[in-house]
Short mmCIF file of C-alpha atoms and ligand atoms in Angstrom, two decimals:
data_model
loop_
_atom_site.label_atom_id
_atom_site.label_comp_id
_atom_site.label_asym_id
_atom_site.label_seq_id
_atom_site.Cartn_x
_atom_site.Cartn_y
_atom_site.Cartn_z
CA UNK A 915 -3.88 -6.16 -4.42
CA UNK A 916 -4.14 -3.96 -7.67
CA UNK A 917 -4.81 -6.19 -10.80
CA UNK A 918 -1.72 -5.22 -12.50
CA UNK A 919 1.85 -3.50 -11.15
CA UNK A 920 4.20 -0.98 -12.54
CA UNK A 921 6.68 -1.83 -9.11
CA UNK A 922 9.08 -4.46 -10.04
CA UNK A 923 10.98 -6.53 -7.00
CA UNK A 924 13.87 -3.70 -7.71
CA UNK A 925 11.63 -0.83 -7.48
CA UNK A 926 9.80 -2.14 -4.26
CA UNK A 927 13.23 -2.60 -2.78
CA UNK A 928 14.59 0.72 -3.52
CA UNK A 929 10.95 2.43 -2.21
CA UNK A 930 11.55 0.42 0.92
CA UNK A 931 15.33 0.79 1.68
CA UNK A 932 14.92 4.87 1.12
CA UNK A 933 11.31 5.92 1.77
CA UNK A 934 10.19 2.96 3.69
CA UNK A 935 8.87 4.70 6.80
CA UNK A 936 6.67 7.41 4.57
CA UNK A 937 5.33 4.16 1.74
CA UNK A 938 1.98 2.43 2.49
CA UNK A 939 1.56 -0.66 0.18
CA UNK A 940 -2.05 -1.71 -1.25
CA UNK A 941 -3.18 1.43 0.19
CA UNK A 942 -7.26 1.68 -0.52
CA UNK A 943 -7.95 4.57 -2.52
CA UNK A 944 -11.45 4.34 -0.70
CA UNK A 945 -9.79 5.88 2.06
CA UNK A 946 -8.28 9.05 0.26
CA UNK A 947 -11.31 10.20 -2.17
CA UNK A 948 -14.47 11.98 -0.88
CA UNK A 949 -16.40 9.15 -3.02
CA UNK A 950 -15.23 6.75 -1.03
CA UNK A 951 -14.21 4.31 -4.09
CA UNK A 952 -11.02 3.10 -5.66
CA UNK A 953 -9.09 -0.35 -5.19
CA UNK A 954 -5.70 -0.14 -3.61
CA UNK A 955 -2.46 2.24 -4.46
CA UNK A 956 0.19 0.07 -5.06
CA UNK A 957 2.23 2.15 -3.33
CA UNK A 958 1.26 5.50 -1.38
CA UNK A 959 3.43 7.71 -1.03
CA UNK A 960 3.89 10.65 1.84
CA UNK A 961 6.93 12.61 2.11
CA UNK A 962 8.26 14.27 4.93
CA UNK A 963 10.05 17.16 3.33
CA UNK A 964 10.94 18.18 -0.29
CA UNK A 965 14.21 17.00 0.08
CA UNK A 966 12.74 13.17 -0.12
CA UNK A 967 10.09 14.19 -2.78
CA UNK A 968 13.27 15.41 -4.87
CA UNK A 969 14.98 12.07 -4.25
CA UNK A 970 11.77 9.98 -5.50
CA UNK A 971 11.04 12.27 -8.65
CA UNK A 972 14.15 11.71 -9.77
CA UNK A 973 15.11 7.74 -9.22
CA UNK A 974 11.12 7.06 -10.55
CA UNK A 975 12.26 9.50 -13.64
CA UNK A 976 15.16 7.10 -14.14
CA UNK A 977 13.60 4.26 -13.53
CA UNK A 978 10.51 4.77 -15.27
CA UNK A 979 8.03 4.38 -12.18
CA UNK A 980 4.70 6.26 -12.90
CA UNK A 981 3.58 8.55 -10.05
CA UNK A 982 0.53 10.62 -9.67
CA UNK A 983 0.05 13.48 -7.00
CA UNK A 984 -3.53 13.78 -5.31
CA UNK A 985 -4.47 15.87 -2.51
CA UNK A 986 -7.85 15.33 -0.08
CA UNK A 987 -9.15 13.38 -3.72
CA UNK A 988 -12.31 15.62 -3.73
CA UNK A 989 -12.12 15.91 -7.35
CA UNK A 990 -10.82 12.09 -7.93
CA UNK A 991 -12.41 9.31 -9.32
CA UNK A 992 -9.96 6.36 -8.88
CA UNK A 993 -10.53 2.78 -10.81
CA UNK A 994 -11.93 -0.56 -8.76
CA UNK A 995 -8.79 -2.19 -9.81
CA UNK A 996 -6.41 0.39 -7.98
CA UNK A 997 -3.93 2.51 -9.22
CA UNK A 998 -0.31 0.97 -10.70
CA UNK A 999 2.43 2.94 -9.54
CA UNK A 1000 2.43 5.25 -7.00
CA UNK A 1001 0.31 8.00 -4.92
CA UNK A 1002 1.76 10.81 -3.68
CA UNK A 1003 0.26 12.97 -1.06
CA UNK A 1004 1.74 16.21 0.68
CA UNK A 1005 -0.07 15.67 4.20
CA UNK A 1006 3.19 16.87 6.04
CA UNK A 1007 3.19 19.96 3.62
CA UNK A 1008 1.17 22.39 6.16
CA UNK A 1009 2.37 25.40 6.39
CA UNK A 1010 1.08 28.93 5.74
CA UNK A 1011 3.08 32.20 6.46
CA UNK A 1012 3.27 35.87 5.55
CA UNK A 1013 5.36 36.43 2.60
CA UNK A 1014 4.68 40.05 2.15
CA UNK A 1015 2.82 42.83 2.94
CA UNK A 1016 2.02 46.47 0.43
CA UNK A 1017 0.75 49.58 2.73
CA UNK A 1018 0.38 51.21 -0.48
CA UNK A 1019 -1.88 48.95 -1.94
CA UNK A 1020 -3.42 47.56 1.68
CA UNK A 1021 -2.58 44.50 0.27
CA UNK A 1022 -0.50 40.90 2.33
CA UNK A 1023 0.73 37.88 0.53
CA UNK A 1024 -0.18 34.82 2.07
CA UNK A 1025 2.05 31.70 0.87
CA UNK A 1026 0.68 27.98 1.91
CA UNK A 1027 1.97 24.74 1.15
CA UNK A 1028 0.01 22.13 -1.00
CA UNK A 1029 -1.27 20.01 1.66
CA UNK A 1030 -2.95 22.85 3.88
CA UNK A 1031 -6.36 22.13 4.00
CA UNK A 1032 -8.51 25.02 1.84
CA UNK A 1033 -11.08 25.99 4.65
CA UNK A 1034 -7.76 26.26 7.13
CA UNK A 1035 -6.19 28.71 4.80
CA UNK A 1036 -9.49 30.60 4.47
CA UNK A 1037 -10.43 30.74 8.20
CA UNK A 1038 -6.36 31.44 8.26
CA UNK A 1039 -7.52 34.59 6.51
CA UNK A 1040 -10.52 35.24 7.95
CA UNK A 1041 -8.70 35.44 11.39
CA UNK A 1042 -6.39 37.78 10.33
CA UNK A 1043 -9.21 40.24 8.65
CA UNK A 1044 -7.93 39.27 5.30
CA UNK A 1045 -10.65 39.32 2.36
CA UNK A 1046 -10.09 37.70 -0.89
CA UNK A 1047 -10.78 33.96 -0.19
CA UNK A 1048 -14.63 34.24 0.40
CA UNK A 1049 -15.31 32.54 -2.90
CA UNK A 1050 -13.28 29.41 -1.60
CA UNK A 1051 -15.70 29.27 1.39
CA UNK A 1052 -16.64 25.55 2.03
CA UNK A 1053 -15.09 24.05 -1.38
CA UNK A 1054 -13.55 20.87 0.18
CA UNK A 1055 -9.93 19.76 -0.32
CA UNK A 1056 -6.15 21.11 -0.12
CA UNK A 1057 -4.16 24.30 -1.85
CA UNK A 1058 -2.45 22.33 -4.03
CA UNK A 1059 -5.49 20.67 -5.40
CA UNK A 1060 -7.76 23.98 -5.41
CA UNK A 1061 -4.55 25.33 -7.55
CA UNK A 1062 -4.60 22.67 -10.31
CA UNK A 1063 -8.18 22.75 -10.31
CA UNK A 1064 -8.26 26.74 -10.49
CA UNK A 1065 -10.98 25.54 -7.92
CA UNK A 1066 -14.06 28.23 -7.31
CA UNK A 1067 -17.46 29.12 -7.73
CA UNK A 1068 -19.68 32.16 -9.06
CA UNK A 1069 -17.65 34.24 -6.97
CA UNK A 1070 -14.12 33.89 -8.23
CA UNK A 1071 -11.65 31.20 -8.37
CA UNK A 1072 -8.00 30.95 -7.65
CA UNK A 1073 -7.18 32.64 -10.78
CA UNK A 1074 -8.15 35.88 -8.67
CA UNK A 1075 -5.78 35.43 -5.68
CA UNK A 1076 -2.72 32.80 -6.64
CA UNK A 1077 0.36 35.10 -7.63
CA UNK A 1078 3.21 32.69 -7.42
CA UNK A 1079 3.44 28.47 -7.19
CA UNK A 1080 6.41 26.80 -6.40
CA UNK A 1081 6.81 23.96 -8.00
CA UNK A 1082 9.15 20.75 -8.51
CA UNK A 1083 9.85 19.42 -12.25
CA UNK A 1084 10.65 15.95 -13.36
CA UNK A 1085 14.21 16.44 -12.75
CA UNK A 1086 13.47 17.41 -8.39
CA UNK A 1087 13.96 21.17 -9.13
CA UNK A 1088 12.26 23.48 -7.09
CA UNK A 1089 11.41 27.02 -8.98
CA UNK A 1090 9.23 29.85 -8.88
CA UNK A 1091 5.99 30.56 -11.29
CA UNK A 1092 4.80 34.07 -11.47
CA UNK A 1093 1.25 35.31 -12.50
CA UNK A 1094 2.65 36.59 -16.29
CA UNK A 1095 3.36 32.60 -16.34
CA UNK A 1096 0.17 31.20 -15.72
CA UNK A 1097 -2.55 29.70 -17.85
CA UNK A 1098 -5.80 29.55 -16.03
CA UNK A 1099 -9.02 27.90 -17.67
CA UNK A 1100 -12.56 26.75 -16.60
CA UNK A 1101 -11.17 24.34 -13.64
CA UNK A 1102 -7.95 24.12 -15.34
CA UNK A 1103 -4.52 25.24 -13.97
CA UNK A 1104 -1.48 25.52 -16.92
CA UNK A 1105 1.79 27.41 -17.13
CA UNK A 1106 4.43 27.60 -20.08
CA UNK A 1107 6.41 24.44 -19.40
CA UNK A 1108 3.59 22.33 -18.51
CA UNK A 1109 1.61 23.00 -20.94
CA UNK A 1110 4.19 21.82 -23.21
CA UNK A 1111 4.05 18.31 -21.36
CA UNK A 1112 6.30 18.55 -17.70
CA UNK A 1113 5.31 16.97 -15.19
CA UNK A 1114 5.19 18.94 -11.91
CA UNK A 1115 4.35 18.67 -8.47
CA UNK A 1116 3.23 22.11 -6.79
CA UNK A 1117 4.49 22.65 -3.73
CA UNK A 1118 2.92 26.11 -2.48
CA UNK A 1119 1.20 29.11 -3.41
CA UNK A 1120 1.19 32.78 -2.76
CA UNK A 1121 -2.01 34.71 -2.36
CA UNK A 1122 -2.39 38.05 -2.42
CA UNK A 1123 -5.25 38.99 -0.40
CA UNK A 1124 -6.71 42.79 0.90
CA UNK A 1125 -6.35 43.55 4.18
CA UNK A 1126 -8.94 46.17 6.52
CA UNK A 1127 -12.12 46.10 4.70
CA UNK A 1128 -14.57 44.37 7.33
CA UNK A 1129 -12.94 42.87 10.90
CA UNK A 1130 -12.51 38.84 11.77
CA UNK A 1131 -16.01 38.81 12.99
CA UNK A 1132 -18.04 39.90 9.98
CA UNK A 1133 -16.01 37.76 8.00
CA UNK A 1134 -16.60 34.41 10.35
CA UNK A 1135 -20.40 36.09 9.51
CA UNK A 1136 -20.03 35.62 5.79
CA UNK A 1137 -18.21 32.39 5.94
CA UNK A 1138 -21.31 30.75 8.66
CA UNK A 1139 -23.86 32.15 6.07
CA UNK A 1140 -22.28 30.56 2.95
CA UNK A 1141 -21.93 27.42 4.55
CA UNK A 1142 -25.21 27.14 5.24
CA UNK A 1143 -26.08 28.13 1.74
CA UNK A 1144 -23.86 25.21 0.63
CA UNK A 1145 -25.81 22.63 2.89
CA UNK A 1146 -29.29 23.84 1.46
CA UNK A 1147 -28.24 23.08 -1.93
CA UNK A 1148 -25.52 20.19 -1.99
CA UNK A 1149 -25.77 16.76 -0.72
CA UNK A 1150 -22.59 17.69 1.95
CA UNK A 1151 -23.59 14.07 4.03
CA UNK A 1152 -23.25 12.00 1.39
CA UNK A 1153 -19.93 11.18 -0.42
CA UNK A 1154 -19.35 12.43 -3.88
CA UNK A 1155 -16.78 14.37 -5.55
CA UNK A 1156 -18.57 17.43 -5.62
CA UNK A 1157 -20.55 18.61 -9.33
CA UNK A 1158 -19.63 16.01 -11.63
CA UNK A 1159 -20.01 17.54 -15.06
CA UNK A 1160 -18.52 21.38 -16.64
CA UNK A 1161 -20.96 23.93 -16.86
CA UNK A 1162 -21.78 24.27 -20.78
CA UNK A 1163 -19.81 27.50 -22.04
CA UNK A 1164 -23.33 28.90 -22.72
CA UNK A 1165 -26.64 28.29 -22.10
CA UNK A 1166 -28.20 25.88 -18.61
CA UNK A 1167 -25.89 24.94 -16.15
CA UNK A 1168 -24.87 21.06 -15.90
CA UNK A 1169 -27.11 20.73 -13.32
CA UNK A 1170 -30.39 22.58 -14.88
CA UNK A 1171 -29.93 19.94 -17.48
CA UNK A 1172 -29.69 16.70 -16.00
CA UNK A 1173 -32.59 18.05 -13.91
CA UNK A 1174 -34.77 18.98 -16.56
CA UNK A 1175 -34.36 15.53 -18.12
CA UNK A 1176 -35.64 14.32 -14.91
CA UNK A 1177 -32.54 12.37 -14.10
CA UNK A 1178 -32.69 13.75 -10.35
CA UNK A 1179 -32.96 10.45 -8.42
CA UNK A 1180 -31.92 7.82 -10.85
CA UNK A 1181 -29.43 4.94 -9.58
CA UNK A 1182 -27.19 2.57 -11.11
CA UNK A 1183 -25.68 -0.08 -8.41
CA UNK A 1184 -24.89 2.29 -5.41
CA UNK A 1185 -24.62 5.03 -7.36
CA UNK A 1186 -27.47 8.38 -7.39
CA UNK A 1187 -28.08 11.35 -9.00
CA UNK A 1188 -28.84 13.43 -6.06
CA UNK A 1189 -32.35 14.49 -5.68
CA UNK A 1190 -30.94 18.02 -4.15
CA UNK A 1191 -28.58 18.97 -6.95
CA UNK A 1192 -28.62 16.97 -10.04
CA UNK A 1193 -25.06 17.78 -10.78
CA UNK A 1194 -23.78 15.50 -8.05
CA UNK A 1195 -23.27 11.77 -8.45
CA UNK A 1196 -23.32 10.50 -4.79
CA UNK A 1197 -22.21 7.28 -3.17
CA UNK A 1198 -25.78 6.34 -2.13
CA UNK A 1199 -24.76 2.90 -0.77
CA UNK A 1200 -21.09 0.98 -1.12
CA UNK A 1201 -20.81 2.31 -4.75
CA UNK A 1202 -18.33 0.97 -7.13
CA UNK A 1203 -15.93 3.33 -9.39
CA UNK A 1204 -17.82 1.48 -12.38
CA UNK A 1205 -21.39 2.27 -10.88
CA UNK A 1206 -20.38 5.96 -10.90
CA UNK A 1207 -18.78 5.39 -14.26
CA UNK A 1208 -21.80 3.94 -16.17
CA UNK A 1209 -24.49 6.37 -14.30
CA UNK A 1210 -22.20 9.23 -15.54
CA UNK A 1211 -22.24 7.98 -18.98
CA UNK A 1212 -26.11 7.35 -18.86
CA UNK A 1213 -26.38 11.08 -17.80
CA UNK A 1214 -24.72 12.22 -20.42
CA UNK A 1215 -26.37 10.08 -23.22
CA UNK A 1216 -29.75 11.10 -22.00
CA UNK A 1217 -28.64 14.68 -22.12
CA UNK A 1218 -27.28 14.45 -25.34
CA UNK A 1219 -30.26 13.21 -26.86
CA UNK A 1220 -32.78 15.48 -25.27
CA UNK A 1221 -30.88 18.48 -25.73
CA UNK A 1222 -28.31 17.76 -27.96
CA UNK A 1223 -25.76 19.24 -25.63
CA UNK A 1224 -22.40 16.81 -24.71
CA UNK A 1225 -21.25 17.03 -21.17
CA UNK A 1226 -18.19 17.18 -20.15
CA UNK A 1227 -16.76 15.76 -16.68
CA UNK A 1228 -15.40 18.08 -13.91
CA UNK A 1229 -14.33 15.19 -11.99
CA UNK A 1230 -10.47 14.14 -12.52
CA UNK A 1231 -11.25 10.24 -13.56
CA UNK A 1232 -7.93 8.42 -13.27
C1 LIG B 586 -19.02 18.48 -1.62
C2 LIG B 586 -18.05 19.05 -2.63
C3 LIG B 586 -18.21 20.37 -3.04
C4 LIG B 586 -17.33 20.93 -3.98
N1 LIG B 586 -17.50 22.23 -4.36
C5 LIG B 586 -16.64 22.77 -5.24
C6 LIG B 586 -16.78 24.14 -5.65
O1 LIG B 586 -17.68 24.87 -5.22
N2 LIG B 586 -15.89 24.65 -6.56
C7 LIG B 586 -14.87 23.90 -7.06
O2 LIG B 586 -14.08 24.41 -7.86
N3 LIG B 586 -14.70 22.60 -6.68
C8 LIG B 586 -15.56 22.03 -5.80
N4 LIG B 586 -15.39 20.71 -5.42
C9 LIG B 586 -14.31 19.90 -6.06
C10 LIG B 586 -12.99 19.87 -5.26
O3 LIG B 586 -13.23 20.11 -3.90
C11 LIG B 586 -11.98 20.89 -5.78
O4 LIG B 586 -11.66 20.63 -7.12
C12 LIG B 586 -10.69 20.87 -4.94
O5 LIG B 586 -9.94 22.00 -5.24
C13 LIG B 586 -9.83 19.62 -5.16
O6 LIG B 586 -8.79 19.63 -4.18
P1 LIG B 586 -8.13 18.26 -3.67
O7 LIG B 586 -7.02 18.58 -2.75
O8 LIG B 586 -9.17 17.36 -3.12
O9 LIG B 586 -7.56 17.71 -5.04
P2 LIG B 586 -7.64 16.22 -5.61
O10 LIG B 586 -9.06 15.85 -5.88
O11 LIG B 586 -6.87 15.28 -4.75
O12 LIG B 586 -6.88 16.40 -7.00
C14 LIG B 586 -7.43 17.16 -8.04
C15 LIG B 586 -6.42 17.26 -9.18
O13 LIG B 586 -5.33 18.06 -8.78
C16 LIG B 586 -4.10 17.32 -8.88
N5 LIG B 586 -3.29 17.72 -7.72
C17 LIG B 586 -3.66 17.76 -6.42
N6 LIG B 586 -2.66 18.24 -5.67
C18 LIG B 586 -1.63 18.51 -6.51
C19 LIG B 586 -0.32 19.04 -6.34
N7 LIG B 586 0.16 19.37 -5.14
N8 LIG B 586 0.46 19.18 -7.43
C20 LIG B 586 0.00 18.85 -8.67
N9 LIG B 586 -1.23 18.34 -8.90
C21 LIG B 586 -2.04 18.19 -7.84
C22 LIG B 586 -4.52 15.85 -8.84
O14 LIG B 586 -3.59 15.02 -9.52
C23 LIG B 586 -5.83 15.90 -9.59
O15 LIG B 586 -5.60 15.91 -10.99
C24 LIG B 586 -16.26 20.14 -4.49
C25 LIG B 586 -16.10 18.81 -4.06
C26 LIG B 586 -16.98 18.26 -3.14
C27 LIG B 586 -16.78 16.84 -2.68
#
């Protein structure tokens, strides 16, 4: 049970009487975060079509329910004591179609829904000898959360490709972002009105991508060879949510950092600093939330003092 609750016996009735078939109650967060920690949702949350989503933004807006939207929760770090309120996730939000295609420019828009799965939209592409999503190769998670993130690497980021998001505001309206709206940072995802403080949900995305440059089968090449990059230098087997801290705006990387003050390796409860890339915390064995927690913050301490640089987390911590 979560230590504390935001669903009176009203609000649990009206969740069960009108979303009762789509609601899991004391739902482990375990389950939905590559970290594999975090006490129980009270209530999670999976619609079946917009239409319900619409109907639960707006009676928790009235009623004053908290809700938070996560995707696969490979940038999450939720609490041991679970998460008052409710989780929404867009698992039945899988879709990707053509929305439109430019002989002029050689160029097709692609628009998914939130919950697609990133590496099924790029092998989506790939199939369809469409180039433009090779920087996504092998980042874990869904559209939706690759959107807020502004996920990427070295290569580019969704900032590159993402030319419209449809999203739903507090009220259950669904409307249209374009690119001259957006706000992109460092892992950061912003437009006008929620900037200024609305909460949204997205819904989908359109990409535009390139299409004839190299066929299906040199990009499945590119896509094998990058994944096997990936497993050289990340700890894929273990669970984690992926590099923990920012990159610095100048100077070492995160990683180079922790690294050089020989941090690679050091454990607090179930918790490691990985001895193959010292930017990711992993779940070394049966971590707690807290373990992570208090090996992050002795991370950052140490590099503080040695090079008197502050780190900042990556990782959404709820
Ligand atoms: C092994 C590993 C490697 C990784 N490598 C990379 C990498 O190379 N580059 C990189 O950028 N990231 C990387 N990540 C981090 C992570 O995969 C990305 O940030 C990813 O885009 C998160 O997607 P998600 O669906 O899991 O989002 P979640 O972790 O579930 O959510 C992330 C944030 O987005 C919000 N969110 C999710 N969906 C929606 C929605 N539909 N509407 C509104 N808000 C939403 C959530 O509330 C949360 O704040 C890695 C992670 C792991 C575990």
């Amino acid at each position: 049970m979560v230590s504390y609750s935001k669903l009176n016996k009203a609000a649990r009735g009206w969740l069960d009487t009108h979303m009762g078939d789509h609601i899991r109650w004391n739902e482990p967060m375990a389950r939905h975060t590559s970290f594999r920690v975090g006490g129980p949702a009270e209530a999670f949350f999976t619609p079946p079509s917009a239409a319900h989503l619409a109907d639960f933004v707006q009676w928790a807006g009235k009623a004053g329910i908290p809700y938070r939207i996560i995707g696969d929760g490979t940038n999450l770090l939720a609490p041991d004591r679970g998460i008052a309120g409710v989780v929404i996730n867009l698992r039945h939000f899988r879709k990707i179609e053509y929305a439109a295609e430019d002989a002029a420019s050689a160029t097709v828009t692609l628009r998914a829904l939130a919950g697609v799965r990133l590496k099924v939209f790029c092998q989506f592409a790939a199939r369809n000898g469409l180039e433009g999503m090779a920087f996504a190769l092998g980042i874990p998670g869904t559209v939706g959360g690759g959107m807020m993130m502004n996920a990427g690497t070295q290569d580019g980021s969704m900032a590159d490709v993402l030319v419209s998001a449809t999203v739903m505001d507090a009220a259950g309206a669904v409307r249209e972002i374009a690119r001259e709206d957006f706000r992109f940072g460092y892992r950061s995802f912003s437009w006008e009105s929620s900037a200024a403080g609305e909460k949204a949900i997205l819904l989908a995305g359109a990409f535009q991508l390139q299409k004839g440059g190299r066929d299906a089968r040199m990009l499945r090449k590119e896509a094998r060879d990058r994944l096997c990059d990936r497993r050289r230098k990340q700890p894929i087997g273990l669970p984690s949510g992926g590099c923990f801290f920012r990159n610095p705006p100048e100077g070492p990387g995160a990683g180079a950092l922790i690294d050089r003050a020989g941090l690679k390796g050091m454990r607090i409860g179930g918790a490691e600093v990985s001895a193959k890339h010292a930017n990711f915390i992993v779940n070394r064995e049966s971590a707690t939330s807290s373990d992570i927690l208090a090996l992050a913050a002795a991370v950052r301490d140490t590099v503080r003092r040695k090079f008197g640089v502050d780190l900042k987390p990556e990782i959404c911590i709820i």
